[in-house]
Amino acid sequence: MKRLVTFAALAAILFFGREAQADFVIAGWTFETSAPITSGLHAAENGASAASSFALTTSGGTISNPAGNGSAESFSSNGWNDGEYYQFTTNTTGAQDITISFAQAASGTGPRDFQFQYSTDGISYTNFGAVYVGPTSDFNGGVFNQANVLEFDLTSITALNNQANVGFRVAVAGTASENGGTIASGGTFRMDDFEIRATAVPEPSSMAFVGLVMLGGTWIRRRR
């Protein structure tokens, strides 16, 4: 009997260990497939969700596509003011445990302080964490720099799970520039390699498996 119980427990551990490793990209933007020269919606370049887009708000900023973080392209704009942002939206249906990573950089007269935000409906946005100071290293198209990469773990925000329309913003938070002055009209803020990752929501068959294992354990204990 003990062997049977042990086998059932091991089977459950192995099954859910496999499920836990099912990490995948919902949507990602590398800005490599076409030069980002407009502020309009940009579809995700990779990932499982087709309902994904990118946009930004700046006050008449000039958009350009300088070298990225170890890549040929990034998305860059100037004309930044407090509260303006880069925005990424997607569909998390069938997904949970959301995590975000991206690379960012700014010029000396570009914005210094930022606020990461999320939305569970694609309309209203909530601050996540405190205002942070952006990386001080510039992008180098020939060298990837981990110091330019930021990561946000939103697994605790369960309201983002399994939703038709969620959003994420990297917003300018204040008027200070990277060099300690005030943001200039020509100061740039650049984004690269924005990636939304998740794990799959367990299918009903997975839950049924758990129920069977637990029921089997209960039956064995009663038999004893």
PDB file of C-alpha atoms in Angstrom, residues 34-132:
ATOM      1  CA  SER A  34      10.277  46.648 -39.655  1.00  0.00           C
ATOM      2  CA  ALA A  35      11.707  50.035 -38.816  1.00  0.00           C
ATOM      3  CA  PRO A  36       9.457  51.646 -36.169  1.00  0.00           C
ATOM      4  CA  ILE A  37       8.844  55.060 -37.705  1.00  0.00           C
ATOM      5  CA  THR A  38       5.223  55.723 -36.662  1.00  0.00           C
ATOM      6  CA  SER A  39       3.436  56.017 -33.316  1.00  0.00           C
ATOM      7  CA  GLY A  40       0.471  53.894 -34.455  1.00  0.00           C
ATOM      8  CA  LEU A  41      -0.313  50.408 -33.225  1.00  0.00           C
ATOM      9  CA  HIS A  42       2.442  47.861 -33.780  1.00  0.00           C
ATOM     10  CA  ALA A  43       1.480  44.187 -33.673  1.00  0.00           C
ATOM     11  CA  ALA A  44       3.593  41.812 -31.595  1.00  0.00           C
ATOM     12  CA  GLU A  45       6.400  40.180 -33.549  1.00  0.00           C
ATOM     13  CA  ASN A  46       6.335  36.912 -31.632  1.00  0.00           C
ATOM     14  CA  GLY A  47       4.237  35.032 -29.103  1.00  0.00           C
ATOM     15  CA  ALA A  48       1.061  33.026 -28.909  1.00  0.00           C
ATOM     16  CA  SER A  49      -1.451  35.877 -28.749  1.00  0.00           C
ATOM     17  CA  ALA A  50      -2.564  37.601 -31.933  1.00  0.00           C
ATOM     18  CA  ALA A  51      -4.501  40.281 -30.010  1.00  0.00           C
ATOM     19  CA  SER A  52      -1.421  42.293 -29.087  1.00  0.00           C
ATOM     20  CA  SER A  53      -0.364  45.826 -29.909  1.00  0.00           C
ATOM     21  CA  PHE A  54       2.095  48.580 -29.010  1.00  0.00           C
ATOM     22  CA  ALA A  55       1.628  52.343 -28.911  1.00  0.00           C
ATOM     23  CA  LEU A  56       3.059  55.418 -27.220  1.00  0.00           C
ATOM     24  CA  THR A  57       2.113  58.945 -26.213  1.00  0.00           C
ATOM     25  CA  THR A  58       4.447  61.901 -26.579  1.00  0.00           C
ATOM     26  CA  SER A  59       3.719  65.547 -27.278  1.00  0.00           C
ATOM     27  CA  GLY A  60       4.733  65.778 -30.916  1.00  0.00           C
ATOM     28  CA  GLY A  61       7.823  63.686 -30.416  1.00  0.00           C
ATOM     29  CA  THR A  62      10.013  62.538 -33.295  1.00  0.00           C
ATOM     30  CA  ILE A  63      10.162  58.756 -33.654  1.00  0.00           C
ATOM     31  CA  SER A  64      13.326  56.984 -34.756  1.00  0.00           C
ATOM     32  CA  ASN A  65      14.850  53.507 -34.795  1.00  0.00           C
ATOM     33  CA  PRO A  66      18.403  53.629 -33.417  1.00  0.00           C
ATOM     34  CA  ALA A  67      20.384  50.542 -32.448  1.00  0.00           C
ATOM     35  CA  GLY A  68      18.877  48.397 -29.717  1.00  0.00           C
ATOM     36  CA  ASN A  69      20.314  46.452 -26.802  1.00  0.00           C
ATOM     37  CA  GLY A  70      22.656  44.228 -28.765  1.00  0.00           C
ATOM     38  CA  SER A  71      20.437  44.422 -31.847  1.00  0.00           C
ATOM     39  CA  ALA A  72      19.930  46.560 -34.934  1.00  0.00           C
ATOM     40  CA  GLU A  73      16.631  48.210 -33.953  1.00  0.00           C
ATOM     41  CA  SER A  74      14.878  49.806 -30.981  1.00  0.00           C
ATOM     42  CA  PHE A  75      11.914  52.173 -30.676  1.00  0.00           C
ATOM     43  CA  SER A  76      12.895  55.720 -29.735  1.00  0.00           C
ATOM     44  CA  SER A  77      11.055  58.995 -29.337  1.00  0.00           C
ATOM     45  CA  ASN A  78      11.687  62.455 -27.918  1.00  0.00           C
ATOM     46  CA  GLY A  79       9.301  65.178 -26.745  1.00  0.00           C
ATOM     47  CA  TRP A  80       8.577  63.435 -23.422  1.00  0.00           C
ATOM     48  CA  ASN A  81       6.550  64.943 -20.605  1.00  0.00           C
ATOM     49  CA  ASP A  82       5.526  63.743 -17.156  1.00  0.00           C
ATOM     50  CA  GLY A  83       2.925  60.965 -17.394  1.00  0.00           C
ATOM     51  CA  GLU A  84       3.519  60.029 -21.036  1.00  0.00           C
ATOM     52  CA  TYR A  85       4.249  56.383 -21.769  1.00  0.00           C
ATOM     53  CA  TYR A  86       4.967  53.384 -23.928  1.00  0.00           C
ATOM     54  CA  GLN A  87       2.015  50.969 -23.827  1.00  0.00           C
ATOM     55  CA  PHE A  88       1.725  47.257 -24.633  1.00  0.00           C
ATOM     56  CA  THR A  89      -1.579  45.372 -24.694  1.00  0.00           C
ATOM     57  CA  THR A  90      -2.378  41.702 -25.127  1.00  0.00           C
ATOM     58  CA  ASN A  91      -4.802  38.859 -24.415  1.00  0.00           C
ATOM     59  CA  THR A  92      -4.013  36.518 -21.488  1.00  0.00           C
ATOM     60  CA  THR A  93      -6.842  34.065 -22.082  1.00  0.00           C
ATOM     61  CA  GLY A  94      -5.597  30.643 -20.968  1.00  0.00           C
ATOM     62  CA  ALA A  95      -2.553  32.161 -19.257  1.00  0.00           C
ATOM     63  CA  GLN A  96      -1.566  33.000 -15.690  1.00  0.00           C
ATOM     64  CA  ASP A  97       1.494  34.054 -13.629  1.00  0.00           C
ATOM     65  CA  ILE A  98       2.372  37.053 -15.783  1.00  0.00           C
ATOM     66  CA  THR A  99       5.942  38.367 -15.901  1.00  0.00           C
ATOM     67  CA  ILE A 100       7.385  41.240 -17.929  1.00  0.00           C
ATOM     68  CA  SER A 101      10.882  42.027 -19.130  1.00  0.00           C
ATOM     69  CA  PHE A 102      12.227  44.771 -21.369  1.00  0.00           C
ATOM     70  CA  ALA A 103      15.290  46.885 -22.087  1.00  0.00           C
ATOM     71  CA  GLN A 104      15.257  50.659 -21.886  1.00  0.00           C
ATOM     72  CA  ALA A 105      17.664  53.546 -22.271  1.00  0.00           C
ATOM     73  CA  ALA A 106      17.561  57.338 -22.400  1.00  0.00           C
ATOM     74  CA  SER A 107      19.814  60.117 -23.602  1.00  0.00           C
ATOM     75  CA  GLY A 108      21.340  62.559 -21.106  1.00  0.00           C
ATOM     76  CA  THR A 109      18.470  65.010 -21.604  1.00  0.00           C
ATOM     77  CA  GLY A 110      15.864  62.270 -21.776  1.00  0.00           C
ATOM     78  CA  PRO A 111      13.641  61.192 -18.840  1.00  0.00           C
ATOM     79  CA  ARG A 112      15.249  59.702 -15.719  1.00  0.00           C
ATOM     80  CA  ASP A 113      12.317  58.491 -13.580  1.00  0.00           C
ATOM     81  CA  PHE A 114       9.673  55.954 -14.545  1.00  0.00           C
ATOM     82  CA  GLN A 115       6.589  54.173 -13.236  1.00  0.00           C
ATOM     83  CA  PHE A 116       5.545  50.699 -14.364  1.00  0.00           C
ATOM     84  CA  GLN A 117       1.765  50.240 -14.615  1.00  0.00           C
ATOM     85  CA  TYR A 118      -0.688  47.476 -15.479  1.00  0.00           C
ATOM     86  CA  SER A 119      -4.335  47.249 -16.518  1.00  0.00           C
ATOM     87  CA  THR A 120      -6.709  44.309 -16.126  1.00  0.00           C
ATOM     88  CA  ASP A 121      -9.156  45.685 -18.695  1.00  0.00           C
ATOM     89  CA  GLY A 122      -6.991  47.694 -21.097  1.00  0.00           C
ATOM     90  CA  ILE A 123      -8.583  50.941 -19.879  1.00  0.00           C
ATOM     91  CA  SER A 124      -7.739  51.788 -16.265  1.00  0.00           C
ATOM     92  CA  TYR A 125      -4.092  51.543 -15.193  1.00  0.00           C
ATOM     93  CA  THR A 126      -2.622  50.883 -11.733  1.00  0.00           C
ATOM     94  CA  ASN A 127       0.909  51.638 -10.529  1.00  0.00           C
ATOM     95  CA  PHE A 128       3.024  48.554  -9.823  1.00  0.00           C
ATOM     96  CA  GLY A 129       5.867  49.131  -7.412  1.00  0.00           C
ATOM     97  CA  ALA A 130       7.599  52.432  -6.790  1.00  0.00           C
ATOM     98  CA  VAL A 131       8.979  54.998  -9.214  1.00  0.00           C
ATOM     99  CA  TYR A 132      12.361  53.784 -10.458  1.00  0.00           C
TER     100      TYR A 132
END
